[in-house]
XYZ file of C-alpha atoms in Angstrom:
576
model
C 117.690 63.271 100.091
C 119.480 60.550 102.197
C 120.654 60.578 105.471
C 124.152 60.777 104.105
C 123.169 64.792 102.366
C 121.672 65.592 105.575
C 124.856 68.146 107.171
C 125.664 66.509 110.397
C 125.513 69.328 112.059
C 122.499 70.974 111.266
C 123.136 75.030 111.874
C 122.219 78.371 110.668
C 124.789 80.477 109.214
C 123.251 83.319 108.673
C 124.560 85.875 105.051
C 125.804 88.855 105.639
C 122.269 90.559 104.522
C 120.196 88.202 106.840
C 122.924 89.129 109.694
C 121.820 92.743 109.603
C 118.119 92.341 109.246
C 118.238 90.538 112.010
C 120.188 93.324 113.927
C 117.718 95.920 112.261
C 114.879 93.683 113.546
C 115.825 93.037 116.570
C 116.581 96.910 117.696
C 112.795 97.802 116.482
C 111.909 95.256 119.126
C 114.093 96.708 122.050
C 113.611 100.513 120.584
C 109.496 99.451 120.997
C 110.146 98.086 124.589
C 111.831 101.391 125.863
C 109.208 103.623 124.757
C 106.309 101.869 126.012
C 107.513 99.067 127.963
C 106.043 96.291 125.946
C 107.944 93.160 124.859
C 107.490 91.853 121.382
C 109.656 88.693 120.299
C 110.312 88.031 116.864
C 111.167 84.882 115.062
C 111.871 83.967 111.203
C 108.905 80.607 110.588
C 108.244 78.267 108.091
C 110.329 77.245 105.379
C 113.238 79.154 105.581
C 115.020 77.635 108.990
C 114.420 73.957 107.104
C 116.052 75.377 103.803
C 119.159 76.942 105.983
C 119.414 73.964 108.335
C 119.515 71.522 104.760
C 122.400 74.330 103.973
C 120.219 75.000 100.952
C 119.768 79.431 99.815
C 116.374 80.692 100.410
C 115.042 84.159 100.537
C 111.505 84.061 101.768
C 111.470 85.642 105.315
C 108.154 85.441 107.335
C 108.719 87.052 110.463
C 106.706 85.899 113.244
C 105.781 88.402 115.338
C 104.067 87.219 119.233
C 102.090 90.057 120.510
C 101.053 92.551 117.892
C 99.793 92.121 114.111
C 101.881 92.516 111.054
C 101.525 95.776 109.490
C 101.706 97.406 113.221
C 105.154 96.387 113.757
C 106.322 97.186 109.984
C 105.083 100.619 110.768
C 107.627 100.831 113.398
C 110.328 99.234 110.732
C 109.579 101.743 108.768
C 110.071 104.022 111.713
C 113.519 102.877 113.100
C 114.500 102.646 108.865
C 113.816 106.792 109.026
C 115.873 107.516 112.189
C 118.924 105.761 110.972
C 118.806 107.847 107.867
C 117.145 105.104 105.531
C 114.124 105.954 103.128
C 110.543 104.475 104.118
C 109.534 101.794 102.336
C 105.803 100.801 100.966
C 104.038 98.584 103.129
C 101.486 96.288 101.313
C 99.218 94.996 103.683
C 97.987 91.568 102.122
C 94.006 91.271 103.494
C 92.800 87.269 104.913
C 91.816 85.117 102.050
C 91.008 81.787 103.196
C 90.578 80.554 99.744
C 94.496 80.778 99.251
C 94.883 79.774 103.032
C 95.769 83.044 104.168
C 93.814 83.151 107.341
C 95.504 86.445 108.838
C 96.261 89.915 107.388
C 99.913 89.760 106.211
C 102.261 93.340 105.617
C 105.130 92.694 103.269
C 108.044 95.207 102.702
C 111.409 95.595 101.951
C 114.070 96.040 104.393
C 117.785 96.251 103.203
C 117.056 94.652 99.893
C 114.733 91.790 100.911
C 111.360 91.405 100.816
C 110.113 90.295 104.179
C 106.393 89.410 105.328
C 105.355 89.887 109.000
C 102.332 87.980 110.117
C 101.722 87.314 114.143
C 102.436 84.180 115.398
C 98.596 82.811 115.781
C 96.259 79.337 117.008
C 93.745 78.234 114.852
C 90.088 76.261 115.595
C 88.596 74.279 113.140
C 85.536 72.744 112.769
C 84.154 69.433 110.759
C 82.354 71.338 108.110
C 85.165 73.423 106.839
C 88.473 73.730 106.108
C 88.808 77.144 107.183
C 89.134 77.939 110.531
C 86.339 79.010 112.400
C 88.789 80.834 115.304
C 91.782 82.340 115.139
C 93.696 84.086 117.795
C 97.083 85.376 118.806
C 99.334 82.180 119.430
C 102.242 81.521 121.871
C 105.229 80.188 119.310
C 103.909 76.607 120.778
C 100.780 76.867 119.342
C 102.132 78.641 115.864
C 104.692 75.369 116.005
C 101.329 73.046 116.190
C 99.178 74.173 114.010
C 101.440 74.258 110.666
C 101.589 71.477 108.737
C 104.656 69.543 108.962
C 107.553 69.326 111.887
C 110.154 70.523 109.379
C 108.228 73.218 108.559
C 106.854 73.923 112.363
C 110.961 75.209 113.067
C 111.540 78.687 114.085
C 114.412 80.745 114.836
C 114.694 83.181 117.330
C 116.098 86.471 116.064
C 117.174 87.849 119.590
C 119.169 84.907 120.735
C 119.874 83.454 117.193
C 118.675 80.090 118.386
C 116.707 77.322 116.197
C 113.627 76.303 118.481
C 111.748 72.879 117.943
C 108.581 73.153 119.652
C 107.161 69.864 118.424
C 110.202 68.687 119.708
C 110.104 66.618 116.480
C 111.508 68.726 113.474
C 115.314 68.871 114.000
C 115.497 64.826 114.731
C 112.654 64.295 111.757
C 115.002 66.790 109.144
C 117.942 64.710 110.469
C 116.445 61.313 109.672
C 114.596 62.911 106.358
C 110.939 62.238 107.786
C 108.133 64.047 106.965
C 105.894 63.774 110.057
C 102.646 66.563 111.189
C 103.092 67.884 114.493
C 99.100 67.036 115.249
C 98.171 63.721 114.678
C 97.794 63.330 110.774
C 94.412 62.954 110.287
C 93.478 66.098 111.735
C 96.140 67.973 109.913
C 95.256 66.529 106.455
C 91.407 67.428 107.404
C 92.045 70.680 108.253
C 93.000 71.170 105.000
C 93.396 68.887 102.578
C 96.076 70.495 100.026
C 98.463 69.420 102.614
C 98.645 66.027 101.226
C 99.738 67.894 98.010
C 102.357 69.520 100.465
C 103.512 66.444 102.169
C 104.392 64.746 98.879
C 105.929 67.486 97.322
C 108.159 68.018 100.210
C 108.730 64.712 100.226
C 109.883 64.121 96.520
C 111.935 67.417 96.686
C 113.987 65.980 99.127
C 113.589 62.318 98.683
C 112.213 62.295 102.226
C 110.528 59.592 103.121
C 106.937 60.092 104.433
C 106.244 58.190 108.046
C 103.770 55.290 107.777
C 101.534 57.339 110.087
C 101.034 60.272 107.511
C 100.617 57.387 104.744
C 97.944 55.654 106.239
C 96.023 59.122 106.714
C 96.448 59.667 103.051
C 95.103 56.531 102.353
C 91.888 57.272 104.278
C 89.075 57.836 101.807
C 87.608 60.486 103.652
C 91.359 62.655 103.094
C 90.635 61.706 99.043
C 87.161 62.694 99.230
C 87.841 65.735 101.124
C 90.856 66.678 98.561
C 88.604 66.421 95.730
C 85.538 68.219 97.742
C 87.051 70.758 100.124
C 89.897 71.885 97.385
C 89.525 74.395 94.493
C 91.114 73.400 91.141
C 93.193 76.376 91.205
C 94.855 75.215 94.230
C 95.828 71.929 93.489
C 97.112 73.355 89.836
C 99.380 75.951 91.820
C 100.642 73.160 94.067
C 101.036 71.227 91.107
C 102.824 74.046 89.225
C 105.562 73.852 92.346
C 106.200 70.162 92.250
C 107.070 70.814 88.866
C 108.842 73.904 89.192
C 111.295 72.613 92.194
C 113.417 70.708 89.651
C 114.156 67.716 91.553
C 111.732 64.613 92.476
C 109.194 65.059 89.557
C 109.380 61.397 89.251
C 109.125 60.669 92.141
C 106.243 62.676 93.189
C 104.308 61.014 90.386
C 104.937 57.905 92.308
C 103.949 58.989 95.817
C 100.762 60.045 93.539
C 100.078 56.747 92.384
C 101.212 54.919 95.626
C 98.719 57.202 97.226
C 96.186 56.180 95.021
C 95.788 60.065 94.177
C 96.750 60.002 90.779
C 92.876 60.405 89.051
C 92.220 62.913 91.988
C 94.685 65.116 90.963
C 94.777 64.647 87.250
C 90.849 63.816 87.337
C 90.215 62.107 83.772
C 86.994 63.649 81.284
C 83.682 63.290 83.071
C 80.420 63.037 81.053
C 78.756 66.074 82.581
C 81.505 66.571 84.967
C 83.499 69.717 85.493
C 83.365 70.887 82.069
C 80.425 72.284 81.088
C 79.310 70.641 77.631
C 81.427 67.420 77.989
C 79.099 65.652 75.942
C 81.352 62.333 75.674
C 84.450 60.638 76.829
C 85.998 57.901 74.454
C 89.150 55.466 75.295
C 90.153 55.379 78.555
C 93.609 55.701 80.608
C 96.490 53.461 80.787
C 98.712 52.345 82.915
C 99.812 55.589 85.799
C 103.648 53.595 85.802
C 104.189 54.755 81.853
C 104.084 58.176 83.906
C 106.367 57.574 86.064
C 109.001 56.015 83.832
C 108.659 58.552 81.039
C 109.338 61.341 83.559
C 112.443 59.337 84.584
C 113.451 59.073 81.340
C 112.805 62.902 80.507
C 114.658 63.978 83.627
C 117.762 62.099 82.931
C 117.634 63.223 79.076
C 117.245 66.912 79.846
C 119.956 66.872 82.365
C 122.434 65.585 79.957
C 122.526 69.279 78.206
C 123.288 70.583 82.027
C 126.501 70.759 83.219
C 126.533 69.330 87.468
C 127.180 72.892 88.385
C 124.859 74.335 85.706
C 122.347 72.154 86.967
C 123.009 73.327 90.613
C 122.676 77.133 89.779
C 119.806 75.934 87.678
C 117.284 74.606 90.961
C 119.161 77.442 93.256
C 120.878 74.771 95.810
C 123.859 74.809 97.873
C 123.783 70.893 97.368
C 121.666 68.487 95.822
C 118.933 65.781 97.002
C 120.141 62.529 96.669
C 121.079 61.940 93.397
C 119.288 58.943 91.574
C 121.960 56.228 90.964
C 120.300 54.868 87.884
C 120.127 58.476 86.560
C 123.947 59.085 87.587
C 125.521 56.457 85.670
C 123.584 57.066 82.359
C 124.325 60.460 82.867
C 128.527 59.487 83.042
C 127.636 57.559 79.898
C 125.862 60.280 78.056
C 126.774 63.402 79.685
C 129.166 64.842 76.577
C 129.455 62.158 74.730
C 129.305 61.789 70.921
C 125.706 59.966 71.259
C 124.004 63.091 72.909
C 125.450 66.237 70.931
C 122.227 67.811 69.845
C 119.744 66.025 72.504
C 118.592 70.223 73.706
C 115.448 71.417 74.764
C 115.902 74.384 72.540
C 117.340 75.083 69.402
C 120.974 76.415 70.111
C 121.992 77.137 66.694
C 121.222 80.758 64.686
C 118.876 81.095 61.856
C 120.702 81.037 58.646
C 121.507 84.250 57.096
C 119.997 83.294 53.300
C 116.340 82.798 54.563
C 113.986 85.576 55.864
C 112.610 84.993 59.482
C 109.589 85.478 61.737
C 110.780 87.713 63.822
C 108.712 86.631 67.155
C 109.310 88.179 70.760
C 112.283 86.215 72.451
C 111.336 84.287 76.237
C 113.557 84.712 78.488
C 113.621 81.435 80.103
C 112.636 79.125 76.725
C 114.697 76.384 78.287
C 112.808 76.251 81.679
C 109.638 76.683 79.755
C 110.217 73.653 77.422
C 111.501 71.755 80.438
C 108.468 72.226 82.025
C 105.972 70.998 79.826
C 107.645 67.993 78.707
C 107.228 67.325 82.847
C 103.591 68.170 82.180
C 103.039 65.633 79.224
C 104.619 63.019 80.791
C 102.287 63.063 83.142
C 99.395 63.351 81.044
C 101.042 60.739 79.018
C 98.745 57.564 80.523
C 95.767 59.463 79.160
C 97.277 59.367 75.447
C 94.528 57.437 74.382
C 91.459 58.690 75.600
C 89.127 61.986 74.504
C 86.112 64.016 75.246
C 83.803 65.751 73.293
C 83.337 69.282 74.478
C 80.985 71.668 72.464
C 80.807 69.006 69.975
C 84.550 69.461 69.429
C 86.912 66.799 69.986
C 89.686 67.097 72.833
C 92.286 64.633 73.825
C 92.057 64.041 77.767
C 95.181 66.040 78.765
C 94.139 69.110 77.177
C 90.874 68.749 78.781
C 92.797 67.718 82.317
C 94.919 70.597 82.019
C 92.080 72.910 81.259
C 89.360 72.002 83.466
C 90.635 69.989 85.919
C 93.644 71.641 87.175
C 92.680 75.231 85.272
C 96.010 75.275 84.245
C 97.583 78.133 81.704
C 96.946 78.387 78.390
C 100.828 78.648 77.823
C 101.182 75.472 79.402
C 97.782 73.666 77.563
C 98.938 74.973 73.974
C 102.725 73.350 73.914
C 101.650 69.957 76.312
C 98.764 70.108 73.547
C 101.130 70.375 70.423
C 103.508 67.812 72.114
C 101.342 64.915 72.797
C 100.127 65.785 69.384
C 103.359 65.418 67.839
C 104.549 62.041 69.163
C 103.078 60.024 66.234
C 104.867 62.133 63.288
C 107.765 62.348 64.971
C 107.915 59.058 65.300
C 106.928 58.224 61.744
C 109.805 60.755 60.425
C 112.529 59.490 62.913
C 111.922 56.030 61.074
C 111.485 57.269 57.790
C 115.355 59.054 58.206
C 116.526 56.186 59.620
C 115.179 53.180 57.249
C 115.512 54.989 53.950
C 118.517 57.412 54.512
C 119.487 59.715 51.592
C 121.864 58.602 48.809
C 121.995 61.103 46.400
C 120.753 65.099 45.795
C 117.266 64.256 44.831
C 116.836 61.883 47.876
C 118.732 64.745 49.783
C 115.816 67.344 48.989
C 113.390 64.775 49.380
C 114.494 63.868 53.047
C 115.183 67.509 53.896
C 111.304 68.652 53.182
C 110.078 66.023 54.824
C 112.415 66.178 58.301
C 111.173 70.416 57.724
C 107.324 69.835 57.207
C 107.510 67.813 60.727
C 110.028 70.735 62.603
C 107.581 73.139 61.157
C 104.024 71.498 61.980
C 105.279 71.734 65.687
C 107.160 75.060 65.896
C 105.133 76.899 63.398
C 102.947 77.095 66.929
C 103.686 80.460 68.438
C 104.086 79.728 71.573
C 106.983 76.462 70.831
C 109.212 77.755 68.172
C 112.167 77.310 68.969
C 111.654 75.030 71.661
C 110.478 72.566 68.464
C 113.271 69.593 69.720
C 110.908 69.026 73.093
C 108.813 67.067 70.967
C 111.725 65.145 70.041
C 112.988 64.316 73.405
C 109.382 63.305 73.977
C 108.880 60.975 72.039
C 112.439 59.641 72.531
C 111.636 58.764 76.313
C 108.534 57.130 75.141
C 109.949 55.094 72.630
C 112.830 54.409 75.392
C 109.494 53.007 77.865
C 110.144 49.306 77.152
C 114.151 49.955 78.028
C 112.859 51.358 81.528
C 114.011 48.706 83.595
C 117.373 48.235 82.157
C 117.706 52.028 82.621
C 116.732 52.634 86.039
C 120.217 50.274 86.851
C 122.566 52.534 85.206
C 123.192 50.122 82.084
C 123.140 51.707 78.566
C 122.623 48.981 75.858
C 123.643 48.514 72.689
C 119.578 48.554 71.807
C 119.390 51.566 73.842
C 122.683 53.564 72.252
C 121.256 52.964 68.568
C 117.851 54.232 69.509
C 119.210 57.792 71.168
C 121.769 58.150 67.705
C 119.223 57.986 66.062
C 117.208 60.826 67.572
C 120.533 62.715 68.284
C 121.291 61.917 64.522
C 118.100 63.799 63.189
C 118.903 67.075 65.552
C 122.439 66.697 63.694
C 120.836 66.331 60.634
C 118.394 69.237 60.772
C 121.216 71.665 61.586
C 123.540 70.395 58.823
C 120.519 70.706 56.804
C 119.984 74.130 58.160
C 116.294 73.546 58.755
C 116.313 73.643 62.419
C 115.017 76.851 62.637
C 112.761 76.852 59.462
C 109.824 77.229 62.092
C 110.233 80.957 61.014
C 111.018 80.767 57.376
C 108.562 83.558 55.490
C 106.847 82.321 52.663
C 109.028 83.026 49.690
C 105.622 83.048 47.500
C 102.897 84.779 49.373
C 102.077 86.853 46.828
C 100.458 83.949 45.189
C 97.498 85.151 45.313
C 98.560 87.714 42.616
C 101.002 85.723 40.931
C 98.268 82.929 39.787
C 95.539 85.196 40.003
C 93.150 83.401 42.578
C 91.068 84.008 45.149
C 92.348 83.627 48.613
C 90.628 81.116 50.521
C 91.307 77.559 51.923
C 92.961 76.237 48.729
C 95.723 78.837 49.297
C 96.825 77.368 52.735
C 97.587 73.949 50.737
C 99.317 76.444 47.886
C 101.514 77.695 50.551
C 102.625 73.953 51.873
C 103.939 73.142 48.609
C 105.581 76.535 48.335
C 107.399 75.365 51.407
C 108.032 72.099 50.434
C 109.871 73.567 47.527
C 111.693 76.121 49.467
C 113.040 73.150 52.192
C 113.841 71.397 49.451
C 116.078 74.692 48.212
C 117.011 76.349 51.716
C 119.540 78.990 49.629
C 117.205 79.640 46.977
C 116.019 83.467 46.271
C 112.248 85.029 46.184
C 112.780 85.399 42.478
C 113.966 82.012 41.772
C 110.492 80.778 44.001
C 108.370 83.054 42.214
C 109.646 81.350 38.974
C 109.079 78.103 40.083
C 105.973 79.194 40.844
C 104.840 80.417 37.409
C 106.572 77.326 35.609
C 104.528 74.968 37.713
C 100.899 75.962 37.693
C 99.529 72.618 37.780
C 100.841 72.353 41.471
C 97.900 74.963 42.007
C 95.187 73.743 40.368
């Protein structure tokens, strides 16, 4: 985010929801001062007052509360809720867990409709062994301010006089400039606890903030990488991962702070003989260059947006405005954004399944788009270790799988597809040339191209957990084959080179739904019983019987059971 996107007045309007929590809160507070003459002040922290100053929607209230602990004063929420004729609500009292950095007992409930967590403001102590703190008491909002990670997050807002407060005296001037500074000098924040470098480049590639040479130079400090890679469970660095991802603006540019950071191999930690995984017996190849990462992800980001309309695309990552939009990414996008060239570039298969052919019926995702977009993110960054594997359990693994599985203990969701999509680049690649080279002339060449452009769609979505989502590998290996174009790219200019190479790509998605194949992922087996038919045994043989059953049947998408079955009998040396 520039300058320029920063509002230039930065104020909190406040909905008409958070206007009467804030009322509701506040009158707890005075209604607990008249009864027994005790003062408790109350202000909304963290992330919140820097989402509403940006102008940006965000619904995750942590009330900081100065003199008492969390689930005491949501007791007398619930209280106040009861005397104004309002149900009680469950409190869920979240215990410390200073594994996921929660150092205090939090209480979360729901007051008019949103779910708010009250934690007491607090000071921590830490010492040099551990990144947990070895004190923690009740904080003045100073200290609270101090002792969080990052001046734009250290903002808090006062719910009785409905004032912003900057006790760093930092965070409003640092959110105006787009800095992202620590209130303490960095060094000791980053030691403290090392995920926060994770923190300070995500925040800073969500917003295209830039981080202050200060904070850099701390990163840079092998102790901080040692510490990251010591101090900090997989499973935390995954989840902050996961969000990076997830906040749908500045994945390429996080992968760059990563490699200008030189924290690239700490967070995506290549195969180690006798590393993390138990039974890594081997590691063969080795990784390329981290830059294919970030220009792939480029390249992904501006091809998936082109399916997104600007305000689609807004709803989409939940903003009231926008980062700073990439230049480079803008122009292509003008070029591209509804244009003949790009009719079919989706993420998912849009089209419905042709009536004449049974389907799979498989459990629809809700979010298939958001799923797909995700993991193409996720290969691309596993993309510079295309070339190397391990050997785990004497089995053979290519280095992202084992990356995502063992050093980042990601999902198995998420391993499976980025698994079957770095898998797929090669034959899609090989098809897309094969369609292109040798297109088809007449209906024999017609059948021929159609089985083999459906043997490739169905390799990839025949995987449970892709289906539909079978064009990701597509767009894949689309921005990789688009690499070498990169620079050209990044200025906005769209080359002749460049148009032919997306037509073609956007061709074969055209193709596959004239051809009525782009959703034969799900096509049942027209001969199954086969078995029965040819009298065999089943066993491995029959899984090859079956793949020339369905070569047959994408080579006659309208033909019936009866008229495969036929086939079938009048061909037996096919299954011999």
């Amino acid at each position: 985010m520039s300058v320029s996107n920063i509002p230039r007045t930065l104020e909190i309007r406040l909905t008409e929801q958070e206007t009467k929590i804030c009322e509701v809160l506040d009158a707890v507070s005075k209604r607990y001062e008249e009864k027994e003459g005790k003062k408790v002040q109350l202000r909304i922290a963290g992330g919140w007052v820097r989402d509403k100053l940006l102008g940006l929607t965000c619904h995750d209230l942590d009330i900081g509360i100065d003199t008492m602990m969390g689930y005491d004063f949501a007791l007398l929420v619930n209280d106040f809720m009861e005397s104004i004729g309002q149900e009680k609500r469950t409190i869920a009292k979240i215990a410390t867990n200073p594994e996921k950095s929660k150092h205090l007992e939090t209480a979360t409930m729901v007051v008019l409709g949103m779910p708010l967590d009250f934690v007491n403001l607090r000071s921590e102590v830490y010492d040099d062994a551990s990144r947990i703190p070895s004190e923690i008491t009740f904080g003045t909002p100073s200290e609270d301010a101090y002792r969080r990670d990052f001046t734009i997050n250290a903002l808090l807002y006062n719910i009785h006089t409905r004032t912003v407060e900057d006790f760093t005296e930092r965070g409003l001037d640092d959110l105006k400039h787009g800095l992202v500074r620590t209130p303490l000098e960095p060094f000791e924040t980053f030691w403290q606890d090392p995920l926060r470098v994770m923190r300070c480049i995500r925040f800073a590639a969500r917003f295209n903030f830039k981080i202050v040479d200060e904070a850099k130079r701390a990163i840079l400090d092998p102790r901080i990488k040692q510490a990251l890679k010591t101090k900090i469970s997989k499973e935390r660095i995954g989840a902050e991962l996961d969000k990076m991802i997830d906040d749908g603006a500045g994945r390429s540019t996080a992968i760059q702070l990563l490699h200008d950071l030189s924290l690239y191999d700490v967070v995506f930690a290549p195969p180690e003989v006798d590393g993390t995984a138990k039974g890594t017996t081997a590691v063969h190849g080795g990784a390329n260059d981290v830059e294919d990462a970030f220009k792939l992800v480029w390249i992904m980001e501006w091809l998936l947006k082109i399916s997104l309309s600007t305000v689609d695309n807004a709803d989409l990552e939940g903003r009231i405005f926008q980062a700073e939009v990439d230049l480079g990414q803008e122009l292509l996008l003008s070029q591209t954004r509804g244009s003949l060239l790009t009719t079919h570039l989706y993420p998912v298969v849009t089209s419905t399944p042709s009536p004449h052919v049974a389907q799979i019926i498989s459990k629809e995702e809700p979010f298939p788009e958001k799923l797909g977009t995700r993991n193409l993110i996720l290969a691309g960054m596993m993309y510079p270790y295309r070339d190397m594997t391990a050997v785990v359990n004497k089995k053979h693994m290519s280095a992202g799988s084992w990356i995502l599985r063992y050093g980042l203990k990601g999902k198995n969701l998420d391993i499976e597809i980025v698994t079957k999509l770095m898998e797929s680049i090669k034959p899609v690649q090989r098809v897309i040339r094969a369609v292109t080279q040798n297109p088809a002339t007449d209906e024999e060449s017609v059948q021929k191209e159609r089985a083999e452009m459906g043997t490739v769609i169905r390799d990839i979505g025949f995987v449970q957990v892709i289906g539909k989502k079978w064009p990701c590998a597509f767009l894949l290996a689309l921005g990789i084959d688009l690499i070498p174009r990169f620079d050209t790219l990044r200025t906005g200019v769209l080359d002749e080179e460049t148009k032919a190479m997306v037509a073609t790509y956007n061709g074969f998605m055209s193709k596959a739904a004239a051809y009525q194949i782009d959703h034969c992922f799900a096509w049942k087996y027209l001969g199954k019983e086969l078995t029965k038919m040819l009298n065999i045994k089943p066993g491995p043989k029959v899984t090859d019987y079956l793949r020339v059953v369905m070569n047959w049947q994408l080579r006659h998408p309208r033909s019936s059971k009866e008229e495969c079955q036929a086939w079938i009998m009048d061909h037996p040396d096919l299954f011999v």
